[in-house]
mmCIF file of C-alpha atoms in Angstrom:
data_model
loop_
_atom_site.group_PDB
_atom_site.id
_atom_site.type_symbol
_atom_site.label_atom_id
_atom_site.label_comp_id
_atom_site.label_asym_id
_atom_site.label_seq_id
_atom_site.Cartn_x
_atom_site.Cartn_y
_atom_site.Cartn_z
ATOM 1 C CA UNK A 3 -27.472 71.772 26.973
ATOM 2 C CA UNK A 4 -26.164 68.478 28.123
ATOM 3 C CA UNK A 5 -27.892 66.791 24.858
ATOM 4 C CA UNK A 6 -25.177 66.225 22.524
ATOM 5 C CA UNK A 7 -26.118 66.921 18.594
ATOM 6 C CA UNK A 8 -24.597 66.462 15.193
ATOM 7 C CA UNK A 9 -24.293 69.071 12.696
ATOM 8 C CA UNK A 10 -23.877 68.172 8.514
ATOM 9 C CA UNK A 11 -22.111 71.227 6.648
ATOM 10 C CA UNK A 12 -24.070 72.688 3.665
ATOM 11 C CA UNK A 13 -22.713 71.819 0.488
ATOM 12 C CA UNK A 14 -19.873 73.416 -0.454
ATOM 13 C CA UNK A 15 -18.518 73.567 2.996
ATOM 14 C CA UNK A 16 -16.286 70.345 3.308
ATOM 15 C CA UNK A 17 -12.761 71.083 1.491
ATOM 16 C CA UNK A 18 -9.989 69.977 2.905
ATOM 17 C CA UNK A 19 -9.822 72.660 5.707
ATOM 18 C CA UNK A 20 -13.502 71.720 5.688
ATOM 19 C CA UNK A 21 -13.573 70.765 9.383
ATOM 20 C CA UNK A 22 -12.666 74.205 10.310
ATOM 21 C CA UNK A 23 -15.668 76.067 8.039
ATOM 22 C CA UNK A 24 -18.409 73.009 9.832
ATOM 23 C CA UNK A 25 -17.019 73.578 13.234
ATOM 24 C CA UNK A 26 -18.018 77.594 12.756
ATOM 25 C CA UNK A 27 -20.764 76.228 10.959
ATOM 26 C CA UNK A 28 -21.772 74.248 14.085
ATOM 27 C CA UNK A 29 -21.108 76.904 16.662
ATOM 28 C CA UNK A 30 -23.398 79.483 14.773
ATOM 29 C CA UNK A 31 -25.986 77.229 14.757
ATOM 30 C CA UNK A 32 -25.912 76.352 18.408
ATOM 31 C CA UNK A 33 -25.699 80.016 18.688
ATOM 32 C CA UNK A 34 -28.877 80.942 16.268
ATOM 33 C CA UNK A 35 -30.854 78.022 17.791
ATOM 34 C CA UNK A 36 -30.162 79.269 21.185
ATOM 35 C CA UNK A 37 -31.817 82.532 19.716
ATOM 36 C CA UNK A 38 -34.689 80.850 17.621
ATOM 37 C CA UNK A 39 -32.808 81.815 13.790
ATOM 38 C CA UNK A 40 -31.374 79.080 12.575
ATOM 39 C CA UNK A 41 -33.431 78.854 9.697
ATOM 40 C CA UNK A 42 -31.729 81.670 8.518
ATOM 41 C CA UNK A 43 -28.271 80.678 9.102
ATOM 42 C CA UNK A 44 -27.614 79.232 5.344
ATOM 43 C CA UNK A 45 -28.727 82.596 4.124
ATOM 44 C CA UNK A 46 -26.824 84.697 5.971
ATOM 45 C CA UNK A 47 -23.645 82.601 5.332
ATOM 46 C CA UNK A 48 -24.358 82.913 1.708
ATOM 47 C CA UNK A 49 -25.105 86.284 1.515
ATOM 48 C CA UNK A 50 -22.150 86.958 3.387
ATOM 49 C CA UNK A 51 -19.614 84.896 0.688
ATOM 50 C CA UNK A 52 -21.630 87.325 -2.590
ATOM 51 C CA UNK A 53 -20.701 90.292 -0.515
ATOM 52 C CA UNK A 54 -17.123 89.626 -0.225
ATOM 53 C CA UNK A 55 -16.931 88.393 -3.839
ATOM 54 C CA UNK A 56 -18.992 92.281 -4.456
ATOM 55 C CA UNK A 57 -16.049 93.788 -2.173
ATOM 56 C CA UNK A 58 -13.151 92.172 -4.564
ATOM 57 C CA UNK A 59 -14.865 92.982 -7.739
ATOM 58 C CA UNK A 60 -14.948 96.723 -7.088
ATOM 59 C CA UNK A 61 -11.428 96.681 -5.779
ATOM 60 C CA UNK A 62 -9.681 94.782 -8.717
ATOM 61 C CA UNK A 63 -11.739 97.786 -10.655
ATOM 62 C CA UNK A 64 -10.374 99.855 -8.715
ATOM 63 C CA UNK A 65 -6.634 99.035 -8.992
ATOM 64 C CA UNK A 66 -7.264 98.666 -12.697
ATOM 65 C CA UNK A 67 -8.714 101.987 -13.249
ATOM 66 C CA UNK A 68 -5.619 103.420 -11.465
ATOM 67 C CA UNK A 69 -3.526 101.528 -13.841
ATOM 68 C CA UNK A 70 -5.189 102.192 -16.750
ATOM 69 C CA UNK A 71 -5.367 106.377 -16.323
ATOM 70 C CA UNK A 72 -1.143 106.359 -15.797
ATOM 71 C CA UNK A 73 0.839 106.208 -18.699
ATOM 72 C CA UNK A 74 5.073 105.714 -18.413
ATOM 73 C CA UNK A 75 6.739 107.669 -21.088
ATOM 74 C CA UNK A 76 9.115 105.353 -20.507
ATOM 75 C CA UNK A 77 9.680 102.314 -19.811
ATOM 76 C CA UNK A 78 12.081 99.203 -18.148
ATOM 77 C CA UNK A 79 13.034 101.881 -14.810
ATOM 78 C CA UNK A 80 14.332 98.930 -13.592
ATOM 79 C CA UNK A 81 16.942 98.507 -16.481
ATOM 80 C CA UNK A 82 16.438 94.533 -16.945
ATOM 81 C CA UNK A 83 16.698 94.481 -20.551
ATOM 82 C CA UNK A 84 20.243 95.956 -20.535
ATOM 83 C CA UNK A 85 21.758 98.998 -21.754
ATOM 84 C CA UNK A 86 22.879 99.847 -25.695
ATOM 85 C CA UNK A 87 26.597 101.391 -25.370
ATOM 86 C CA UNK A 88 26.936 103.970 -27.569
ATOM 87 C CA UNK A 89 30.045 106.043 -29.424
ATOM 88 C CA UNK A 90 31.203 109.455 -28.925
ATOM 89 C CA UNK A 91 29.784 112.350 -30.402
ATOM 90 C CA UNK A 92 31.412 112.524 -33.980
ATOM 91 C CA UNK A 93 33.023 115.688 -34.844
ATOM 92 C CA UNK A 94 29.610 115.862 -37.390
ATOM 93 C CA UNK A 95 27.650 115.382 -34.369
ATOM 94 C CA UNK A 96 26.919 111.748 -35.679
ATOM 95 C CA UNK A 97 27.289 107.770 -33.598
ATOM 96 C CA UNK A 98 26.626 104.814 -33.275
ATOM 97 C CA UNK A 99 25.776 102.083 -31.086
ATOM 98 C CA UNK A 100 28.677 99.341 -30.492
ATOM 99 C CA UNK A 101 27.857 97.077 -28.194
ATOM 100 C CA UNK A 102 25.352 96.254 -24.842
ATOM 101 C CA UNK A 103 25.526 95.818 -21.275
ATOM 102 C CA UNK A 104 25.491 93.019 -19.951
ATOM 103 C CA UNK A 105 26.923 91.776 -23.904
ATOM 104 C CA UNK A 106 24.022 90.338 -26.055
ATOM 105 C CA UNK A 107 20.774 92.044 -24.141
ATOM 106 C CA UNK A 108 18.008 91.852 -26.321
ATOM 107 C CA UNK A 109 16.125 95.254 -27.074
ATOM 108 C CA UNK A 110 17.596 97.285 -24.513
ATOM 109 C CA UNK A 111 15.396 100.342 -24.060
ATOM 110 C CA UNK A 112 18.546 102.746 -22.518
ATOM 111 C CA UNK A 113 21.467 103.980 -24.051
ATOM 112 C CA UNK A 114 24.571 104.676 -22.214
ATOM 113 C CA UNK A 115 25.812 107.919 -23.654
ATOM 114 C CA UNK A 116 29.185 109.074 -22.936
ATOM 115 C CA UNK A 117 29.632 112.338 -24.608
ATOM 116 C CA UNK A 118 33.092 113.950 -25.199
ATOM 117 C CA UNK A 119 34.552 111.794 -22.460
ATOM 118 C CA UNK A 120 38.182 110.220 -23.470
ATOM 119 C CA UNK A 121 38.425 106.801 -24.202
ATOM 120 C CA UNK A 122 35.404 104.949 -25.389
ATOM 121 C CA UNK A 123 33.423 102.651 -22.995
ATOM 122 C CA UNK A 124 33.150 99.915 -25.422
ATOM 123 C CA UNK A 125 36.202 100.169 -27.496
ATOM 124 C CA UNK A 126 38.599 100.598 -24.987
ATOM 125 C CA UNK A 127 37.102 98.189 -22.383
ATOM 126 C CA UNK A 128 39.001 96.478 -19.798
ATOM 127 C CA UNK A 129 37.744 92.841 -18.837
ATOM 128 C CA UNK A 130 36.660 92.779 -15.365
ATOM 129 C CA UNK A 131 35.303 88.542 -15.075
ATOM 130 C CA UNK A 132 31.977 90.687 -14.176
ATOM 131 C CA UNK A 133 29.146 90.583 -16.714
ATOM 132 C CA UNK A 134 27.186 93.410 -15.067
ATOM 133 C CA UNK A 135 30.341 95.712 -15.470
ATOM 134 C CA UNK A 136 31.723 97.562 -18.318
ATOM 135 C CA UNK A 137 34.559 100.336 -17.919
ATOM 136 C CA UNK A 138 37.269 101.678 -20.374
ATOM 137 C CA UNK A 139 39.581 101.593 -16.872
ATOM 138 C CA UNK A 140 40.511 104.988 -16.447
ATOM 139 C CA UNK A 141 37.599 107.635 -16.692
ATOM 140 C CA UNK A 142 34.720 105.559 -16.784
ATOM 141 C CA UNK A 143 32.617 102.437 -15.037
ATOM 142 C CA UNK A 144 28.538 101.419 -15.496
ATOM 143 C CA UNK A 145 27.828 98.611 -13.173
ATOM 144 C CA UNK A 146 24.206 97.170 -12.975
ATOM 145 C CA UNK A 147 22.971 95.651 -10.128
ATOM 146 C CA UNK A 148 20.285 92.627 -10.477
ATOM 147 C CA UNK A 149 19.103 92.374 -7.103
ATOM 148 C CA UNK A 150 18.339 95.920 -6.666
ATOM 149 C CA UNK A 151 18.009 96.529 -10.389
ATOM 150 C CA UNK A 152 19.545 99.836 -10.098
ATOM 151 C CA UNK A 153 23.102 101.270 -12.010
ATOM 152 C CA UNK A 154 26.032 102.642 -10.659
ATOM 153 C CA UNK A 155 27.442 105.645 -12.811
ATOM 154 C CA UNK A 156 31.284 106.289 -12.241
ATOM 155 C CA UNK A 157 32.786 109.302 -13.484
ATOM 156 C CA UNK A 158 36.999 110.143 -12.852
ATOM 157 C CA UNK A 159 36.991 113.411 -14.318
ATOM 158 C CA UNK A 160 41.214 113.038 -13.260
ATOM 159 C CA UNK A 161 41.311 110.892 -15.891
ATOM 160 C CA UNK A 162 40.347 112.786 -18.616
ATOM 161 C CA UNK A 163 41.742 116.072 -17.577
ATOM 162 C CA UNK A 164 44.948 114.579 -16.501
ATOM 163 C CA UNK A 165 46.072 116.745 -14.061
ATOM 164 C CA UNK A 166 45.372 120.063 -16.323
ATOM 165 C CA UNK A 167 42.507 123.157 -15.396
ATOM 166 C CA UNK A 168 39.357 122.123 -16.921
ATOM 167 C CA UNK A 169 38.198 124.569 -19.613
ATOM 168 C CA UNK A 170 34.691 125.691 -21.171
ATOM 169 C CA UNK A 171 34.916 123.937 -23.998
ATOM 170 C CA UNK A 172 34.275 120.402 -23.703
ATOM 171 C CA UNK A 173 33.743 118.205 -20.625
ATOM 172 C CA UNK A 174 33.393 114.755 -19.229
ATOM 173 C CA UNK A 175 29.577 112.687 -19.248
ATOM 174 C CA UNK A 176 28.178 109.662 -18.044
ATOM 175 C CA UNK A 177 24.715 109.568 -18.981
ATOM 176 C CA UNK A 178 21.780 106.961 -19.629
ATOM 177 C CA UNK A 179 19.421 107.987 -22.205
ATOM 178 C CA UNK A 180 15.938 107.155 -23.077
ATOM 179 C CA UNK A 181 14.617 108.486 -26.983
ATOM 180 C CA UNK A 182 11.400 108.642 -28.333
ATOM 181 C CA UNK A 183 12.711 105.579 -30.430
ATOM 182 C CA UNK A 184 11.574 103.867 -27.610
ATOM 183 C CA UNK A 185 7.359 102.526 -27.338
ATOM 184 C CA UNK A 186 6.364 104.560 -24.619
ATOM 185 C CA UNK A 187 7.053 107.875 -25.936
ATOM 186 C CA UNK A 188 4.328 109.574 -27.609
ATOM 187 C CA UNK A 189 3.123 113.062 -29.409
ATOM 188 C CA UNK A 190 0.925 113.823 -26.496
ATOM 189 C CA UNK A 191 0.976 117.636 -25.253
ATOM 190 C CA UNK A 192 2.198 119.102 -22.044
ATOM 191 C CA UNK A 193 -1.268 119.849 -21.250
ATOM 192 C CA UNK A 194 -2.346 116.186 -21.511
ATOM 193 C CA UNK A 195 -2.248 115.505 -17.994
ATOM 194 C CA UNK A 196 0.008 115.516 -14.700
ATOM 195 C CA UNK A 197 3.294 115.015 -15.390
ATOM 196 C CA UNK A 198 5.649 113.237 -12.128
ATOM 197 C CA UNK A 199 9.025 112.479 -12.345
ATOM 198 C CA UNK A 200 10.304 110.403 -9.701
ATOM 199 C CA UNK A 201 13.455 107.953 -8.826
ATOM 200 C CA UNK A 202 15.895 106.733 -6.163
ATOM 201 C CA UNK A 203 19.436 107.853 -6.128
ATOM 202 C CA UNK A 204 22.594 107.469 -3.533
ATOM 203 C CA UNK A 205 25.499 109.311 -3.739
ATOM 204 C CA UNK A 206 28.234 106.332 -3.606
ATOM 205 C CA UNK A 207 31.687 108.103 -3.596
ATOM 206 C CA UNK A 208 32.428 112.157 -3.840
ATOM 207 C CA UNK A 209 36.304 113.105 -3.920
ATOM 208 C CA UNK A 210 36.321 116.716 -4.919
ATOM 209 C CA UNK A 211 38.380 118.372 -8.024
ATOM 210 C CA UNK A 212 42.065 117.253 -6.944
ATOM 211 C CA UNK A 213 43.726 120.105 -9.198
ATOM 212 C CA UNK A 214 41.465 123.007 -8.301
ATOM 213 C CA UNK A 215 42.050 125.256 -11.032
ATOM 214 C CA UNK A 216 39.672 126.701 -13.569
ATOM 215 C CA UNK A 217 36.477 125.574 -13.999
ATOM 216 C CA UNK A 218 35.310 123.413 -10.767
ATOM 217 C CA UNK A 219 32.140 121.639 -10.673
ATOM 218 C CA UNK A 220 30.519 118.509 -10.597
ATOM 219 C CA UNK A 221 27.318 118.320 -11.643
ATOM 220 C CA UNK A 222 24.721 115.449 -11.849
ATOM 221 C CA UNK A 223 21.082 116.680 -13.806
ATOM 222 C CA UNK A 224 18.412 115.241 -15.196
ATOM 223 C CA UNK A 225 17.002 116.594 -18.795
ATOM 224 C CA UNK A 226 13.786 116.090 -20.567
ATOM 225 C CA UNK A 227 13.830 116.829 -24.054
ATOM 226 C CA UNK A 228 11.225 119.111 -24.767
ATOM 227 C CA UNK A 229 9.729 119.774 -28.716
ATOM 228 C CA UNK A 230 7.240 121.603 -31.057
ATOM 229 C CA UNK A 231 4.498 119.065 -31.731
ATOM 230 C CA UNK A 232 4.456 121.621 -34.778
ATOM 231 C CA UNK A 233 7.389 123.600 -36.580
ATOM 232 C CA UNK A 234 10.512 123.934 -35.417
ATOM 233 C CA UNK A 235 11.476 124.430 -31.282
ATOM 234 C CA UNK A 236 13.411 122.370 -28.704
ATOM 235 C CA UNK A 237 14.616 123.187 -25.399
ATOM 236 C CA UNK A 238 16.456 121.177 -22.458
ATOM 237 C CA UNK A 239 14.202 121.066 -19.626
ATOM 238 C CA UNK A 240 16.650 120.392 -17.011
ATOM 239 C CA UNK A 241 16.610 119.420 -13.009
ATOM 240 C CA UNK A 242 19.673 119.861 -10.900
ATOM 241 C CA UNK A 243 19.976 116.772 -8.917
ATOM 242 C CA UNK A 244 22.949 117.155 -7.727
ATOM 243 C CA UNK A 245 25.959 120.210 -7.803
ATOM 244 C CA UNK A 246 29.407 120.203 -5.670
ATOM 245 C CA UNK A 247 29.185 123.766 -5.728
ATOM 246 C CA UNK A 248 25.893 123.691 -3.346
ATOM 247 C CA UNK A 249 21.920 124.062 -4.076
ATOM 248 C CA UNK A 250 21.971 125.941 -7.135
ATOM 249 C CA UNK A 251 18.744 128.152 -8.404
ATOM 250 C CA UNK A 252 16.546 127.820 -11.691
ATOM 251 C CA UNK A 253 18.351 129.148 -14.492
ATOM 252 C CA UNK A 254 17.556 129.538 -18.198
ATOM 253 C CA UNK A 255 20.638 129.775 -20.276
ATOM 254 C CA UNK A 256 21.660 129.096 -24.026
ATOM 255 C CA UNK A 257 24.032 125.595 -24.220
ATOM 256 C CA UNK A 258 27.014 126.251 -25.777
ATOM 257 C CA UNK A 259 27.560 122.371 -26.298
ATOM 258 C CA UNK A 260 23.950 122.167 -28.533
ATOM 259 C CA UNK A 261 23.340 125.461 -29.305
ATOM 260 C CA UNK A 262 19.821 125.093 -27.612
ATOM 261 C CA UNK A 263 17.808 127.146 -24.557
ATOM 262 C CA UNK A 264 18.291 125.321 -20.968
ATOM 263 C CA UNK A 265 15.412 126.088 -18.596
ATOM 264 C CA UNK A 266 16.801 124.015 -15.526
ATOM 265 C CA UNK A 267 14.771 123.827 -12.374
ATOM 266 C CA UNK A 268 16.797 124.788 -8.990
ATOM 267 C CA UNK A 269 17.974 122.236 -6.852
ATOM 268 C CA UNK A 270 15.186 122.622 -4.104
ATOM 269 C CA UNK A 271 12.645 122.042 -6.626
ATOM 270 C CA UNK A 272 13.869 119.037 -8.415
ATOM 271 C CA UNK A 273 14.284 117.201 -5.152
ATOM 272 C CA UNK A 274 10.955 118.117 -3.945
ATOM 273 C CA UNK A 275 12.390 119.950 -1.264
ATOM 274 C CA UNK A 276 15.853 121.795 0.668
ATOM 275 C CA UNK A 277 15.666 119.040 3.160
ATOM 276 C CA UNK A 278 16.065 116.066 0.696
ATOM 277 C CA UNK A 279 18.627 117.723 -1.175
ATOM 278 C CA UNK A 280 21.526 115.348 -1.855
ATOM 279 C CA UNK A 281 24.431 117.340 0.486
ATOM 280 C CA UNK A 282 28.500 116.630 -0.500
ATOM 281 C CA UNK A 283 27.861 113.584 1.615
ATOM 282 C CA UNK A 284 28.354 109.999 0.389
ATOM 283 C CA UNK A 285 25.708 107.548 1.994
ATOM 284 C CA UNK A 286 24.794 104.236 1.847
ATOM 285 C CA UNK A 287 20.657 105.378 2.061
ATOM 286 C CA UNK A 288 18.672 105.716 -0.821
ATOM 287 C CA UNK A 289 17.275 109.454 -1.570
ATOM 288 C CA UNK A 290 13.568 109.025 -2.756
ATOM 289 C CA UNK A 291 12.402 112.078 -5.248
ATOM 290 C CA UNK A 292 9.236 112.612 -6.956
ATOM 291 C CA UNK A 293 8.076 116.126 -8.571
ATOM 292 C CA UNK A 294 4.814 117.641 -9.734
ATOM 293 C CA UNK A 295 6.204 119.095 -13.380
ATOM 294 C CA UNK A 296 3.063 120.803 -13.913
ATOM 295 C CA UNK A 297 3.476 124.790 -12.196
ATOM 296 C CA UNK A 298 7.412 124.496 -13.986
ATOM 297 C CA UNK A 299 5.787 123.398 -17.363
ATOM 298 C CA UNK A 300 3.856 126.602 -17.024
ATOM 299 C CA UNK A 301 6.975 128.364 -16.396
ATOM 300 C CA UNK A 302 8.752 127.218 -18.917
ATOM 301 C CA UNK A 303 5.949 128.072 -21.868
ATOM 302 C CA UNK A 304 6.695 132.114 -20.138
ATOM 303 C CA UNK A 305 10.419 131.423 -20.735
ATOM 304 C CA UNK A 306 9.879 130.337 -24.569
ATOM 305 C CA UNK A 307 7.617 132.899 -25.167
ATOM 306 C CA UNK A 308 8.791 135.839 -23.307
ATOM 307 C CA UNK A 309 12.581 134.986 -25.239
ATOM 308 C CA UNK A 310 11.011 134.683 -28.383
ATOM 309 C CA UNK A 311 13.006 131.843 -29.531
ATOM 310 C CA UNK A 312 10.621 130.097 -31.168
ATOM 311 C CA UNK A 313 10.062 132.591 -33.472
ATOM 312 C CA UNK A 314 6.312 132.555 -32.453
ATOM 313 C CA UNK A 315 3.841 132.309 -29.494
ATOM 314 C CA UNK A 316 2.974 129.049 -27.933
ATOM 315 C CA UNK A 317 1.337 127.233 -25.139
ATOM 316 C CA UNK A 318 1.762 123.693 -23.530
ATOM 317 C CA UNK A 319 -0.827 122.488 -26.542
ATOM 318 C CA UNK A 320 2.162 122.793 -28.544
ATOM 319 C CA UNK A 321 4.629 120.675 -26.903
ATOM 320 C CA UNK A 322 5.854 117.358 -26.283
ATOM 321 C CA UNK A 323 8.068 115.083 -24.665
ATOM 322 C CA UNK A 324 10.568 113.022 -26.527
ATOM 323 C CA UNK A 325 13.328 111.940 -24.758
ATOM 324 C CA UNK A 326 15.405 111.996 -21.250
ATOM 325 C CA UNK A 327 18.756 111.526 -19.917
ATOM 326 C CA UNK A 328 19.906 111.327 -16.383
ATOM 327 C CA UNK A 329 23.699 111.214 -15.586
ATOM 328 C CA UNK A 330 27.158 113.272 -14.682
ATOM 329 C CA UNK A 331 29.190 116.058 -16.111
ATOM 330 C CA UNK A 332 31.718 117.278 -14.510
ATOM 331 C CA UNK A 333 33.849 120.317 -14.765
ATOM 332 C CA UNK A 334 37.354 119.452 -13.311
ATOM 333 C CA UNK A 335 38.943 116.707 -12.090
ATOM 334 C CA UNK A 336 36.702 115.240 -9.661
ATOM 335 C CA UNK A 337 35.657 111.147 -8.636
ATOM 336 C CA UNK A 338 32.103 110.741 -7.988
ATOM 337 C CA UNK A 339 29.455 107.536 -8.273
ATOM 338 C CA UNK A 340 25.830 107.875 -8.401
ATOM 339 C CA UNK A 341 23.675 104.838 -8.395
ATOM 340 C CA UNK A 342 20.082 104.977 -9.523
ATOM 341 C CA UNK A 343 17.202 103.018 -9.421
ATOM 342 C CA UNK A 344 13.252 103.415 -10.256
ATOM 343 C CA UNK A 345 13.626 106.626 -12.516
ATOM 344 C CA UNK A 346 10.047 107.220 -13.843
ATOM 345 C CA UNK A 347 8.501 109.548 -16.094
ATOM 346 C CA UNK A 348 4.351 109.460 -15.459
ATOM 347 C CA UNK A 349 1.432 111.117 -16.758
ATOM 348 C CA UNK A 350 -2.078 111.417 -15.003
ATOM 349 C CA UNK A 351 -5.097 112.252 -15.973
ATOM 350 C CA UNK A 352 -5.323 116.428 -15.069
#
């Protein structure tokens, strides 16, 4: 034991944090000779490295498999590539797009929509020194955030309605919009797989309706446009994020604004729960949602069928996604900000 004796590293054992790897080396050896097998040392060393390389392989498989089996329908959640403004709704239901945030974007994948909503976002801009900003002043503001690459939507309902009852016939939005114009998008059926929606959202600033006459709410949803993959058929397929009026239940309901069906899930279930139900609460903690679509596509194929406004029977063969938009409206003259971030759309493998 007192004999003192020099130990050369295998090949492929010197590196520059070589000395560490010999010194092990050296100590297993001592340690195998001490127990007559250190013959065998080289081999178990190697052995050991082709295991862990075995280990890795099946992992990386592993995490590409997962990959490869979810499919976005669509894509950029964290809005990088900008946002295409576009117009109002046309009084023939036409628009156009005018302009991007932050100005020159290249192929931005979401539309900022602002549908019957006063002055125009891009037209009637106000220069605020901040590219990430764009607001007509008055009624509405979209700010983007980099760092967190999430968006701030602003809606002042008081500035559109001015101090007079809001009506039923046309009301304020603030929406961002993703088409099937887009690459991720495809013809593929509701019965294709697991469908998750998920996101992040805070409720930045609530005042309530400061006039409190006629019709009083506040309202932020999500929709997923829902088609025949054959023949005629479309219906808004709706969650209720958030409602000043309080959790609100399912509802199926004819849009006055599109003449189409709504089938909206209730607030519970499009927040994956009562307890994570954004309250009239503003907060500076993000709100994590993600829901299972699958038992409410089932209930929505009952809805179509059982109102008959298709014109025919169907089944979740004979549907498809095509589109979303997630944003305010607002009935009255209310001040609310919602900022968003990570707003996914998946599809697994059922």
């Amino acid at each position: 034991k007192s004999e003192t004796k020099r130990f050369f590293a295998p090949k492929g054992l010197t590196n520059r944090r070589g000395y560490d790897k010999v010194n092990i080396y050296a100590a297993l050896c001592l340690s195998e000779e001490e127990n007559g097998g250190g013959q065998n040392l080289k081999r178990r060393y190697f052995m050991k490295k082709v295991l862990s390389a075995i280990i890795s392989g099946i992992l990386v498989i592993v995490l590409l498999s997962s990959c490869s089996v979810r499919k976005y329908l669509f894509g950029n959640s964290g809005f990088t590539n900008g946002f295409a403004v576009r117009s109002q709704l046309r009084s023939d239901g036409s628009y156009e797009d005018l302009g991007t945030l932050p100005e020159n974007s290249a192929s931005p994948e979401w539309i900022l929509a602002q549908w019957n909503s006063g002055p125009c976002l891009w037209d009637d801009r106000v220069d605020t020194g901040d590219p990430n900003v764009l607001t007509d002043g008055k009624v509405k503001t979209v700010t983007y955030d980099p760092v967190q690459d999430s968006v701030s939507l602003r809606l002042n309902a008081a500035g559109y309605y001015d101090g007079a009852p809001a009506g039923e016939d046309a009301w304020p939005h603030l929406l961002l919009e993703n088409t099937s114009s887009s690459d991720f998008f495809d013809d593929s059926p509701l019965s294709a797989g697991k469908y998750v929606v998920s996101g992040d959202l805070r409720l930045a600033d609530f005042k309530p309706d400061c006039v409190g006459e006629g019709v009083s709410a506040a309202e932020f949803l999500i929709f997923l446009y829902v088609r025949a993959t054959d023949g005629p058929g479309f219906v808004w397929f709706g969650m209720r994020i958030f409602d000043s009026r309080g959790l609100q239940p399912t509802n199926w309901q004819h849009d006055i604004a599109s003449g189409c069906m709504i089938y909206a899930l209730s607030t519970v279930d499009s927040m994956g729960g009562r307890t994570n139900a954004l309250r009239l609460k503003t907060t500076k903690e993000w709100t994590h949602f993600e829901v299972d679509l699958t038992p409410h596509i089932k209930k929505l194929v009952n809805q179509i069928n059982e109102s008959g406004i298709f014109g025919r029977q169907i089944t979740a063969d004979d549907l498809c996604f095509t589109g979303t938009n997630i944003g305010w409206e607002i009935h009255g003259s209310f001040d609310c900000t919602m900022e968003i971030k990570n707003y996914k759309l998946a599809r697994y493998p059922s």
